[in-house]
PDB file of N, CA and C in Angstrom:
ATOM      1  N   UNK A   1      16.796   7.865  -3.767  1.00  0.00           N
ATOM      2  CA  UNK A   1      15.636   8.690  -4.044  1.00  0.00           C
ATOM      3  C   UNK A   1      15.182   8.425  -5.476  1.00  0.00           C
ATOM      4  N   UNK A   2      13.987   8.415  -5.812  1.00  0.00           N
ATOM      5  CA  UNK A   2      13.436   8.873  -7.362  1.00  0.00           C
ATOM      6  C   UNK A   2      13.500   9.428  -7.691  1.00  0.00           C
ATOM      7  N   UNK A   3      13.768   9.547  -9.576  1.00  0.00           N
ATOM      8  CA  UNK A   3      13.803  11.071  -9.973  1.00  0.00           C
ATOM      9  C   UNK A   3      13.008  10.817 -11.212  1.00  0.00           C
ATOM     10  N   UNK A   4      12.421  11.865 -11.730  1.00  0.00           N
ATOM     11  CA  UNK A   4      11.754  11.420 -12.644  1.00  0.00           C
ATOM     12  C   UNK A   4      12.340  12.362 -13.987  1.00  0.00           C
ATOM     13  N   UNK A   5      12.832  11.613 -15.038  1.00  0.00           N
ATOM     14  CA  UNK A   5      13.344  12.219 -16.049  1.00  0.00           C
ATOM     15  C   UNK A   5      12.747  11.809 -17.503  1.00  0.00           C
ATOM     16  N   UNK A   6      12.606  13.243 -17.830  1.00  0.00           N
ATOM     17  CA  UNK A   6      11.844  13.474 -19.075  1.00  0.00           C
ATOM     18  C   UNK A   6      12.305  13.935 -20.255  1.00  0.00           C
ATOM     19  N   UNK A   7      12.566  13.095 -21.330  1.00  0.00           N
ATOM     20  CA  UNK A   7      12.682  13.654 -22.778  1.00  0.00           C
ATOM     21  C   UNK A   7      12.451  13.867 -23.837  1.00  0.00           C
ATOM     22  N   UNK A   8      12.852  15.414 -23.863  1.00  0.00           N
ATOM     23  CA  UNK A   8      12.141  15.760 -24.890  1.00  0.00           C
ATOM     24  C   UNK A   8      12.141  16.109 -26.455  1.00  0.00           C
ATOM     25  N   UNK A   9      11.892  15.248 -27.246  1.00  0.00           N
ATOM     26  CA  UNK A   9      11.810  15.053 -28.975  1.00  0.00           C
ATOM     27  C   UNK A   9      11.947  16.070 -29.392  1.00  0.00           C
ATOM     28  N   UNK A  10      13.334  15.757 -30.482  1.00  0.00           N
ATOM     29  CA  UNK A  10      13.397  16.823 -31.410  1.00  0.00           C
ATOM     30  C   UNK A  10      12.888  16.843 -32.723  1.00  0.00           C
ATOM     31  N   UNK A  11      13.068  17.272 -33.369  1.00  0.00           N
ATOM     32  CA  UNK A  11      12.239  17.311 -34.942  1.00  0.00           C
ATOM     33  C   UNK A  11      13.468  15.562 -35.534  1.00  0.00           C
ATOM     34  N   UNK A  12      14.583  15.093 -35.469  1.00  0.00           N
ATOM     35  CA  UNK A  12      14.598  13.828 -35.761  1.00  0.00           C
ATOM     36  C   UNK A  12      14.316  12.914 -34.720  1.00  0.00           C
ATOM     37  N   UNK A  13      13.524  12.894 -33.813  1.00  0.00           N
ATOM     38  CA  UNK A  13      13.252  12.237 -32.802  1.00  0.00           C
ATOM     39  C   UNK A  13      12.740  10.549 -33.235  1.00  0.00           C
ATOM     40  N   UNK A  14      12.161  10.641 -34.051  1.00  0.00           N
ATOM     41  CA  UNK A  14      11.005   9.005 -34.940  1.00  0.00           C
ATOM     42  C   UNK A  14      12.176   8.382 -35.856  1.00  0.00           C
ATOM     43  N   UNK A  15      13.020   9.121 -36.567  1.00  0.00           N
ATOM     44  CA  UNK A  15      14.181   8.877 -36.785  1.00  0.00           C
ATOM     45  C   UNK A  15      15.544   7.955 -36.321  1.00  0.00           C
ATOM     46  N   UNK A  16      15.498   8.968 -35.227  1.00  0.00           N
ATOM     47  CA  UNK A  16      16.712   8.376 -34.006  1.00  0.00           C
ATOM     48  C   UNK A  16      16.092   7.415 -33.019  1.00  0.00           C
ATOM     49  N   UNK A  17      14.553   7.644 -32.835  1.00  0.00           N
ATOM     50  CA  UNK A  17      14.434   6.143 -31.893  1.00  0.00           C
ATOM     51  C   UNK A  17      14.576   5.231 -32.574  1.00  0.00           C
ATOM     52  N   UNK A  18      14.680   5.071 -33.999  1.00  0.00           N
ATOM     53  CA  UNK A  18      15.068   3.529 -34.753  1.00  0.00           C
ATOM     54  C   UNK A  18      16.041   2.961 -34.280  1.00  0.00           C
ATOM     55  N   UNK A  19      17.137   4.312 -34.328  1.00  0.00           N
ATOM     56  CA  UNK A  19      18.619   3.476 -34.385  1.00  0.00           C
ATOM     57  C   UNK A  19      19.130   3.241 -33.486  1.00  0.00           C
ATOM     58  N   UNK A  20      18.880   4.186 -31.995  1.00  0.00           N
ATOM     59  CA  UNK A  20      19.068   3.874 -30.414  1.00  0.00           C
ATOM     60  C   UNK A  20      17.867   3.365 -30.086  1.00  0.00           C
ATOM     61  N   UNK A  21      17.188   2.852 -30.353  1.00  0.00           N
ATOM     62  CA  UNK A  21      16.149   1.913 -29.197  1.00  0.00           C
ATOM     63  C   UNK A  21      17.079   0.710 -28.477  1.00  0.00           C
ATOM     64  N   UNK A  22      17.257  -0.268 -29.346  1.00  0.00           N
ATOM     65  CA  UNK A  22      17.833  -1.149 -28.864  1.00  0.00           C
ATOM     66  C   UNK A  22      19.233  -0.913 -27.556  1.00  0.00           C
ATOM     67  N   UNK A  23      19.656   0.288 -27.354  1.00  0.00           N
ATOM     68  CA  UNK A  23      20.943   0.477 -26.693  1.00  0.00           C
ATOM     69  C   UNK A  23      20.083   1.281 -25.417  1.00  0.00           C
ATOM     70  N   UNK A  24      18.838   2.198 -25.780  1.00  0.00           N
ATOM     71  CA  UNK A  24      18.117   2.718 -24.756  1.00  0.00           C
ATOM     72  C   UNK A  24      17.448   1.860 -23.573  1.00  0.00           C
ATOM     73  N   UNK A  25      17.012   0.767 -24.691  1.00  0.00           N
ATOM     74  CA  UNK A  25      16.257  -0.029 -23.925  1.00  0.00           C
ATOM     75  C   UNK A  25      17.030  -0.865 -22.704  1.00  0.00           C
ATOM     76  N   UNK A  26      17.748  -1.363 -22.966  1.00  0.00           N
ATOM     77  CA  UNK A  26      19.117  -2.381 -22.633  1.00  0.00           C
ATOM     78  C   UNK A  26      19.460  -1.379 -21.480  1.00  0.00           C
ATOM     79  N   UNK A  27      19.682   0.062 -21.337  1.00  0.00           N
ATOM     80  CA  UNK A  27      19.337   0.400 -20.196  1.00  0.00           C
ATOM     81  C   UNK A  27      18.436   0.951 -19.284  1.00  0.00           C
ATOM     82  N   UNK A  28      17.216   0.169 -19.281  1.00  0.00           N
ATOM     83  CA  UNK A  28      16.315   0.346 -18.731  1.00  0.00           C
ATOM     84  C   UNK A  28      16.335  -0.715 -18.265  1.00  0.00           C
ATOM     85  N   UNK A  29      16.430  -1.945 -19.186  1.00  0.00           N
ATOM     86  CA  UNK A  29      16.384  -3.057 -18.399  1.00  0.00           C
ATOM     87  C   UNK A  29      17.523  -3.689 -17.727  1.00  0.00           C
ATOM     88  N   UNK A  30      18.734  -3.133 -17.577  1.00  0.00           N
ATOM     89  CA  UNK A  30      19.283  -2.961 -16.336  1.00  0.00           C
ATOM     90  C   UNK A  30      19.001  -2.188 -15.055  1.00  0.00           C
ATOM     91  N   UNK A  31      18.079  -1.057 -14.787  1.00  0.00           N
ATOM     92  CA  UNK A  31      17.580  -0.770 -13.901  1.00  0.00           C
ATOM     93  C   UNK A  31      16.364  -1.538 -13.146  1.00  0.00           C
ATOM     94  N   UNK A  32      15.784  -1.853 -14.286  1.00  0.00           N
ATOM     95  CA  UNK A  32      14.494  -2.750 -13.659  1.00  0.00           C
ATOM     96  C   UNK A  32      15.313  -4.296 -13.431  1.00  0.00           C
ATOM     97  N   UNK A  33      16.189  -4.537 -13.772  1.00  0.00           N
ATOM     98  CA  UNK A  33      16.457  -5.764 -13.053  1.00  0.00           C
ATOM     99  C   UNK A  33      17.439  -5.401 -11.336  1.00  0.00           C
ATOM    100  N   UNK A  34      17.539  -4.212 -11.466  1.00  0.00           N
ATOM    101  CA  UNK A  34      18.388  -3.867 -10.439  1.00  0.00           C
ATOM    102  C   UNK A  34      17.632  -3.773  -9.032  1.00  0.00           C
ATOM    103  N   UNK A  35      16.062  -3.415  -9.755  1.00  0.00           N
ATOM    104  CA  UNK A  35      14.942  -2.948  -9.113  1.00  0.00           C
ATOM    105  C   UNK A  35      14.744  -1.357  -8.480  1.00  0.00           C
ATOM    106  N   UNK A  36      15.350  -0.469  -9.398  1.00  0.00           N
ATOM    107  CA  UNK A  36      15.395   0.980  -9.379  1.00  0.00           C
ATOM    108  C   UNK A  36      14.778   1.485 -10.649  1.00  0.00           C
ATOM    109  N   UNK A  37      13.631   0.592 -11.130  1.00  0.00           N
ATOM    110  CA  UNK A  37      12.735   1.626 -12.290  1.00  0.00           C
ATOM    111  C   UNK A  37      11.139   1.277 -11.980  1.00  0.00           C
ATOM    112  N   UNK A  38      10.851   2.355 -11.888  1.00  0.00           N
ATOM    113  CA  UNK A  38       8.926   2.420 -11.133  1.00  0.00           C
ATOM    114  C   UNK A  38       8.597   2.207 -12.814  1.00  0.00           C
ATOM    115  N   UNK A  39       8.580   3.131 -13.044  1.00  0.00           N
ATOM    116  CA  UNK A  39       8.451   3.247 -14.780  1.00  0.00           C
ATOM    117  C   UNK A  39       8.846   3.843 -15.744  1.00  0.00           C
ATOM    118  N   UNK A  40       8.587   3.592 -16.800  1.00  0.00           N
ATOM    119  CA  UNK A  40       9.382   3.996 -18.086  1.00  0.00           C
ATOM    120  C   UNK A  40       8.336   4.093 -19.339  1.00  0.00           C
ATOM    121  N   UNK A  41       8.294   4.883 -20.480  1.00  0.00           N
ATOM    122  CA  UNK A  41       7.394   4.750 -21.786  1.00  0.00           C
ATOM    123  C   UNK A  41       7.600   6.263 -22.276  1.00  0.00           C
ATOM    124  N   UNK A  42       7.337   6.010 -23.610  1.00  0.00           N
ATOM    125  CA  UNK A  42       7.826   7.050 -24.579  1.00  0.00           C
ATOM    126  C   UNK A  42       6.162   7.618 -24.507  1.00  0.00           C
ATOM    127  N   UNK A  43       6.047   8.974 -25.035  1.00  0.00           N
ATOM    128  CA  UNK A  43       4.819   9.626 -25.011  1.00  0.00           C
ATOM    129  C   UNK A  43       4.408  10.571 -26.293  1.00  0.00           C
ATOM    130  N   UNK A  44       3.358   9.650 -27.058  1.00  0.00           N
ATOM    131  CA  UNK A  44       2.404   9.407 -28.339  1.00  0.00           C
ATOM    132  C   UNK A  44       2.465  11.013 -28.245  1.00  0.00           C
ATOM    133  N   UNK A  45       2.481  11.569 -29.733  1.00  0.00           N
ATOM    134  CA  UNK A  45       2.400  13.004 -30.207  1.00  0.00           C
ATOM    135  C   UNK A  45       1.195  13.013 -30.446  1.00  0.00           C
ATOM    136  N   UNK A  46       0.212  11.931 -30.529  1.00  0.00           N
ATOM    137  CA  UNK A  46      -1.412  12.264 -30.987  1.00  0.00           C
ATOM    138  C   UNK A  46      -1.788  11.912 -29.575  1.00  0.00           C
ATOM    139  N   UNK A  47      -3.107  11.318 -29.848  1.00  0.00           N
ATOM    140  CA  UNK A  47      -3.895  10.675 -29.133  1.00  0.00           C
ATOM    141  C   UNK A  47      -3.725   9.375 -29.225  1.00  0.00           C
ATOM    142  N   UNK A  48      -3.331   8.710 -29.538  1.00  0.00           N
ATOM    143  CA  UNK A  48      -3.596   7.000 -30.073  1.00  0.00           C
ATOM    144  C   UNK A  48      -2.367   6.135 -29.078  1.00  0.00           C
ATOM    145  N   UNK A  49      -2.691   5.277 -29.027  1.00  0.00           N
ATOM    146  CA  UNK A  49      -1.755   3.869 -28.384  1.00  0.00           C
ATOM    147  C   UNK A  49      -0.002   3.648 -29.674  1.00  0.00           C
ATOM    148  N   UNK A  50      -0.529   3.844 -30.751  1.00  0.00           N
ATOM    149  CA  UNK A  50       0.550   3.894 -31.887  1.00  0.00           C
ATOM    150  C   UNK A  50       0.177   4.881 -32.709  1.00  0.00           C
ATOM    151  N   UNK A  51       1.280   5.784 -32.574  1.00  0.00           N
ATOM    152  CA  UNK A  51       1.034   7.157 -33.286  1.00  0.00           C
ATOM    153  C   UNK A  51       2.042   7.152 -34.297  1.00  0.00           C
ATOM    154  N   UNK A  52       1.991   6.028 -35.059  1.00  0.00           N
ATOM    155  CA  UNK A  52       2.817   5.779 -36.670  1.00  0.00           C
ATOM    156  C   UNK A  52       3.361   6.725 -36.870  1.00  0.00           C
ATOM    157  N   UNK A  53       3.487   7.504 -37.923  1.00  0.00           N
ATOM    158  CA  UNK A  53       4.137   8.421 -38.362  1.00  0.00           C
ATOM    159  C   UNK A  53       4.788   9.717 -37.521  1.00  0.00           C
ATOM    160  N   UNK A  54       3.492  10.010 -36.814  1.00  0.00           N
ATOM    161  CA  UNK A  54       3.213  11.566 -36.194  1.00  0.00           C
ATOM    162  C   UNK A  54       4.367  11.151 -34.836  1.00  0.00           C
ATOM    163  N   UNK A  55       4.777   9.740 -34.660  1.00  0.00           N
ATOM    164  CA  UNK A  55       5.646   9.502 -33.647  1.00  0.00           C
ATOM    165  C   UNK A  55       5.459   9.647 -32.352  1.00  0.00           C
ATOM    166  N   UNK A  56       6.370  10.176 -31.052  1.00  0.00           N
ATOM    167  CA  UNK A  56       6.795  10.869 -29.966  1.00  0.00           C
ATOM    168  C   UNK A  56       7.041  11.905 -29.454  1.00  0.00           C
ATOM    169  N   UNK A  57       6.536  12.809 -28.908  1.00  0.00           N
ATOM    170  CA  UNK A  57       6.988  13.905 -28.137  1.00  0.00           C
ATOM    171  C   UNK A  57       8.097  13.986 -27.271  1.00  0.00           C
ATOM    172  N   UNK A  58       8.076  12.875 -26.944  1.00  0.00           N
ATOM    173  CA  UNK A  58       9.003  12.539 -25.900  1.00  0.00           C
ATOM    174  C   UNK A  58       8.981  11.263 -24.787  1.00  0.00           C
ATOM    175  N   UNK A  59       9.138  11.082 -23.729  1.00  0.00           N
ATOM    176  CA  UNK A  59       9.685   9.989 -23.091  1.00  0.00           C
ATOM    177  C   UNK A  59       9.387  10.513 -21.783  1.00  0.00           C
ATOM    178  N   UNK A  60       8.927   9.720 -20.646  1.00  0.00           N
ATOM    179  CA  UNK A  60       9.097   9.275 -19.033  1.00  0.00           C
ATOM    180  C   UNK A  60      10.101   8.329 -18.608  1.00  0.00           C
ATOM    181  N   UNK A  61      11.052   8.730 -17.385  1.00  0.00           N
ATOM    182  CA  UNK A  61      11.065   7.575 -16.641  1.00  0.00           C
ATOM    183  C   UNK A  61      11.198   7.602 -15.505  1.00  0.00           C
ATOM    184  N   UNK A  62      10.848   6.850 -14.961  1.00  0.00           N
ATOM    185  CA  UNK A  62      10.824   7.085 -13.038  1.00  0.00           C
ATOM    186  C   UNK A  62      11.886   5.887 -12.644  1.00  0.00           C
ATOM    187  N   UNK A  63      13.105   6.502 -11.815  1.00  0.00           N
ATOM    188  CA  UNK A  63      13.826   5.211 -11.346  1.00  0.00           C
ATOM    189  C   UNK A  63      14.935   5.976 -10.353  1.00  0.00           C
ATOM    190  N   UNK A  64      15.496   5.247  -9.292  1.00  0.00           N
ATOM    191  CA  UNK A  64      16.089   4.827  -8.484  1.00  0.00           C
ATOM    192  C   UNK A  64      17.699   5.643  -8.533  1.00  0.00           C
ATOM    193  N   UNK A  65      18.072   6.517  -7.898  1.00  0.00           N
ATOM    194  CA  UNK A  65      19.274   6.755  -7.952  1.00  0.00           C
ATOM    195  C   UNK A  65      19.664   7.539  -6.523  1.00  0.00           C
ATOM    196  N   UNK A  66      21.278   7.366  -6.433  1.00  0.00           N
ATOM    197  CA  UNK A  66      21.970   7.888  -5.309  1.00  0.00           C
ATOM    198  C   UNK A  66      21.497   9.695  -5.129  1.00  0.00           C
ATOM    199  N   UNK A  67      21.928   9.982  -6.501  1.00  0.00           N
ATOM    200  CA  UNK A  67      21.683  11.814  -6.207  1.00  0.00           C
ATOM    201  C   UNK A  67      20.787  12.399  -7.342  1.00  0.00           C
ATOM    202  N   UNK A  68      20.517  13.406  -7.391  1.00  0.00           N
ATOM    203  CA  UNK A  68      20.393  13.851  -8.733  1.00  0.00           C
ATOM    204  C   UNK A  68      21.799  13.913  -9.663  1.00  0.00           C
ATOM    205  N   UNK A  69      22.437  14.196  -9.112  1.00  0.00           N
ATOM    206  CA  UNK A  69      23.717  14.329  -9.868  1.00  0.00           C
ATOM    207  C   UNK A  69      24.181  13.053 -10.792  1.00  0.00           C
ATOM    208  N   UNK A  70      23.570  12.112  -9.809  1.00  0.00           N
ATOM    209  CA  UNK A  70      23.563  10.391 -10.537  1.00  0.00           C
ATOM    210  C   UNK A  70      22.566  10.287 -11.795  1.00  0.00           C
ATOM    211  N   UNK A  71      21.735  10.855 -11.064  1.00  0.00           N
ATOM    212  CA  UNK A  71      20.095  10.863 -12.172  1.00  0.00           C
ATOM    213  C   UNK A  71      20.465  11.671 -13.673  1.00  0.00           C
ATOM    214  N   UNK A  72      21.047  12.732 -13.509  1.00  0.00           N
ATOM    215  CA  UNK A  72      21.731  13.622 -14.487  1.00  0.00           C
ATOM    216  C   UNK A  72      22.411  12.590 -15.321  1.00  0.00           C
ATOM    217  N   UNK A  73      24.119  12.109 -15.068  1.00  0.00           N
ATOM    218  CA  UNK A  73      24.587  11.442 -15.346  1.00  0.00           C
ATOM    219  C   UNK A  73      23.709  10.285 -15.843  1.00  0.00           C
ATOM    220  N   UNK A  74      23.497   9.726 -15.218  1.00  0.00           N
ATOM    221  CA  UNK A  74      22.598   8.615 -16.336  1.00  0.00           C
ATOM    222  C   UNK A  74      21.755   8.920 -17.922  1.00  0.00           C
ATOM    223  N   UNK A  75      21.033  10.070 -16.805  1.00  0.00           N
ATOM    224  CA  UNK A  75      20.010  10.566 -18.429  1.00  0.00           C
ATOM    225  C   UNK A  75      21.063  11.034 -19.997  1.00  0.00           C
ATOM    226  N   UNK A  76      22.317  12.085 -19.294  1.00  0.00           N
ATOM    227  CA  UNK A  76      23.317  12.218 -20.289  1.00  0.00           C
ATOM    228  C   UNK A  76      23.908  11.506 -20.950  1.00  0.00           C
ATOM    229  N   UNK A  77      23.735   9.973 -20.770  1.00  0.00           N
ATOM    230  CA  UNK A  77      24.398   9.115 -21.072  1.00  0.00           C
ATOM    231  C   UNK A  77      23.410   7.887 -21.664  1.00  0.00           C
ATOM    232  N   UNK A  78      22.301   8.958 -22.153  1.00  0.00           N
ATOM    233  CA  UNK A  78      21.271   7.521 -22.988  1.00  0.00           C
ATOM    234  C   UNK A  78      21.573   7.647 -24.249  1.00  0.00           C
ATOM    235  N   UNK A  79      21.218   6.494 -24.803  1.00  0.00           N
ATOM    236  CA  UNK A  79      21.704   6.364 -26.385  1.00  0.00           C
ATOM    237  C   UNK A  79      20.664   7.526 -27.418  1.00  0.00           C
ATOM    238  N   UNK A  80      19.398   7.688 -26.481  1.00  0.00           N
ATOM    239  CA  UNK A  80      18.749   8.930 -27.551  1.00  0.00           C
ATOM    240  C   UNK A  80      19.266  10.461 -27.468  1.00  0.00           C
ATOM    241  N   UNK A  81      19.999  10.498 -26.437  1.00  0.00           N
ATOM    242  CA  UNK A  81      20.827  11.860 -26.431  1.00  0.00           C
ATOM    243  C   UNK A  81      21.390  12.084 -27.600  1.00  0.00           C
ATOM    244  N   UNK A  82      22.685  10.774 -27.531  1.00  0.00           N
ATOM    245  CA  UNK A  82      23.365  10.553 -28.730  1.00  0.00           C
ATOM    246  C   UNK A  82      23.239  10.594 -30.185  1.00  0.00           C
ATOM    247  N   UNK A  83      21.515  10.019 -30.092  1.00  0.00           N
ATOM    248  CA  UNK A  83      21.255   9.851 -31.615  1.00  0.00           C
ATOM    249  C   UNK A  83      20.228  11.292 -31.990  1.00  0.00           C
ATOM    250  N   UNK A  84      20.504  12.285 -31.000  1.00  0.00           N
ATOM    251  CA  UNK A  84      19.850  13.262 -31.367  1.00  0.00           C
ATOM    252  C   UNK A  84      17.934  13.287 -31.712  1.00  0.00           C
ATOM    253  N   UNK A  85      17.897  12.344 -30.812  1.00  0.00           N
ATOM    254  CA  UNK A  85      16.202  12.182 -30.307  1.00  0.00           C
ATOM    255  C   UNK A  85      15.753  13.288 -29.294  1.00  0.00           C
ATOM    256  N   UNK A  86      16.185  13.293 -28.277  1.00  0.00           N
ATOM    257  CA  UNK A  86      15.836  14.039 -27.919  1.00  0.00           C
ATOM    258  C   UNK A  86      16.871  15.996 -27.785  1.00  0.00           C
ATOM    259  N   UNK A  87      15.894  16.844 -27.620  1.00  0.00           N
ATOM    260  CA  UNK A  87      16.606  17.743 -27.785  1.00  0.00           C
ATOM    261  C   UNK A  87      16.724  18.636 -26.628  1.00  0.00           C
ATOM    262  N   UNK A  88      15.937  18.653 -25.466  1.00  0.00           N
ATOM    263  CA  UNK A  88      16.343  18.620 -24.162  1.00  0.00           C
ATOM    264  C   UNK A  88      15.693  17.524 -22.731  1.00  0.00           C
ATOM    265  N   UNK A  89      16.764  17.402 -22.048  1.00  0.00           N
ATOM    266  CA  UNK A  89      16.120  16.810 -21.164  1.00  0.00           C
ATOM    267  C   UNK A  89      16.079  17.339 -19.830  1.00  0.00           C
ATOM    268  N   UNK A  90      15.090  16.842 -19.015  1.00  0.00           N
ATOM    269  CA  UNK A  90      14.988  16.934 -17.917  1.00  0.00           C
ATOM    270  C   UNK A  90      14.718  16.286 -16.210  1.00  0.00           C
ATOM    271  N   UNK A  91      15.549  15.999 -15.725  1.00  0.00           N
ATOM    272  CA  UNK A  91      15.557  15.505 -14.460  1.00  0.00           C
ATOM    273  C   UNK A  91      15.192  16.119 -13.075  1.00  0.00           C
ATOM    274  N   UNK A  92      14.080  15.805 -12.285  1.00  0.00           N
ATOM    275  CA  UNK A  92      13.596  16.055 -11.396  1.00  0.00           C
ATOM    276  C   UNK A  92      13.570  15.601 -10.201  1.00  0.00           C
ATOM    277  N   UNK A  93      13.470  15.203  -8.594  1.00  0.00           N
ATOM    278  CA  UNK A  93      13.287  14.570  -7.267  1.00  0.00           C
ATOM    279  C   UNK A  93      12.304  14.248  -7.846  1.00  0.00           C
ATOM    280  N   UNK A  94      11.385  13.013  -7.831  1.00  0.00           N
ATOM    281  CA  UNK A  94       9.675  12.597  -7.552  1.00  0.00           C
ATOM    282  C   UNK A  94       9.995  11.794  -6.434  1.00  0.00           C
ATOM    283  N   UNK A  95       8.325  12.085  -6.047  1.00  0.00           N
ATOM    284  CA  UNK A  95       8.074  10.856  -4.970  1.00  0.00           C
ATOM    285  C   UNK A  95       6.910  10.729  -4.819  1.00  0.00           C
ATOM    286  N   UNK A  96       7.066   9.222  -4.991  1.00  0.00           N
ATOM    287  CA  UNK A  96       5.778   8.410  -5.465  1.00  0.00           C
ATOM    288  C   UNK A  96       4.971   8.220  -3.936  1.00  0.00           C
ATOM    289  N   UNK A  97       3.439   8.309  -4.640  1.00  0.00           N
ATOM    290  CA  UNK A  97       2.236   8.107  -3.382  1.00  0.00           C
ATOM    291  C   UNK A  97       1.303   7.523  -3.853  1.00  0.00           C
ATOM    292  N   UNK A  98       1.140   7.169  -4.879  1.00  0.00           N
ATOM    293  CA  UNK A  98       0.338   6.316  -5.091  1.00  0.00           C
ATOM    294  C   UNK A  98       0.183   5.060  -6.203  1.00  0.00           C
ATOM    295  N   UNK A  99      -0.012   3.891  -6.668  1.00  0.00           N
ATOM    296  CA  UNK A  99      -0.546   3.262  -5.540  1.00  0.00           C
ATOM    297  C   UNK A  99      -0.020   2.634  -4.499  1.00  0.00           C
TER     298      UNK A  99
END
């Protein structure tokens, strides 16, 4: 099933994506090579495509897992948890309809 999990930036959030990007990313792109990620992208605190300073609110991702309980486990186990980026998260069932 899909689940779609969302996180959400804490006040060091622009901070901590410096230092876990590289370990976040690395698992994403083990899902998309697995072929269990629809999508993924962090989400601009302004309006703009690069929101420099003003940073992230937070994060999407849509991907592929056995349970929620799996989906959980995974999200608990991203490197921005760790680096105190985000300050809660959340995992949901989605299901995709379009396109």
């Amino acid at each position: 099933m899909w689940y779609a999990i969302e996180g959400f930036d804490g006040s060091n959030g622009l901070a901590g994506r410096a230092t876990a990007r590289t370990a976040h990313l690395a698992r994403l792109v083990e899902l998309r090579d697995a072929g269990r990620l629809l999508l993924a992208g962090p989400c601009p605190a302004i309006d703009a495509e690069d929101p420099g300073p003003a940073g992230f609110s937070g994060s999407l991702v849509v991907a592929q897992f056995d349970s929620l309980q799996d989906a959980r486990a995974w999200a608990d186990a991203d490197p921005y948890v760790d680096a105190g980026v985000y300050e809660r998260v959340e995992v949901r069932p989605f299901k995709p309809v379009l396109p």
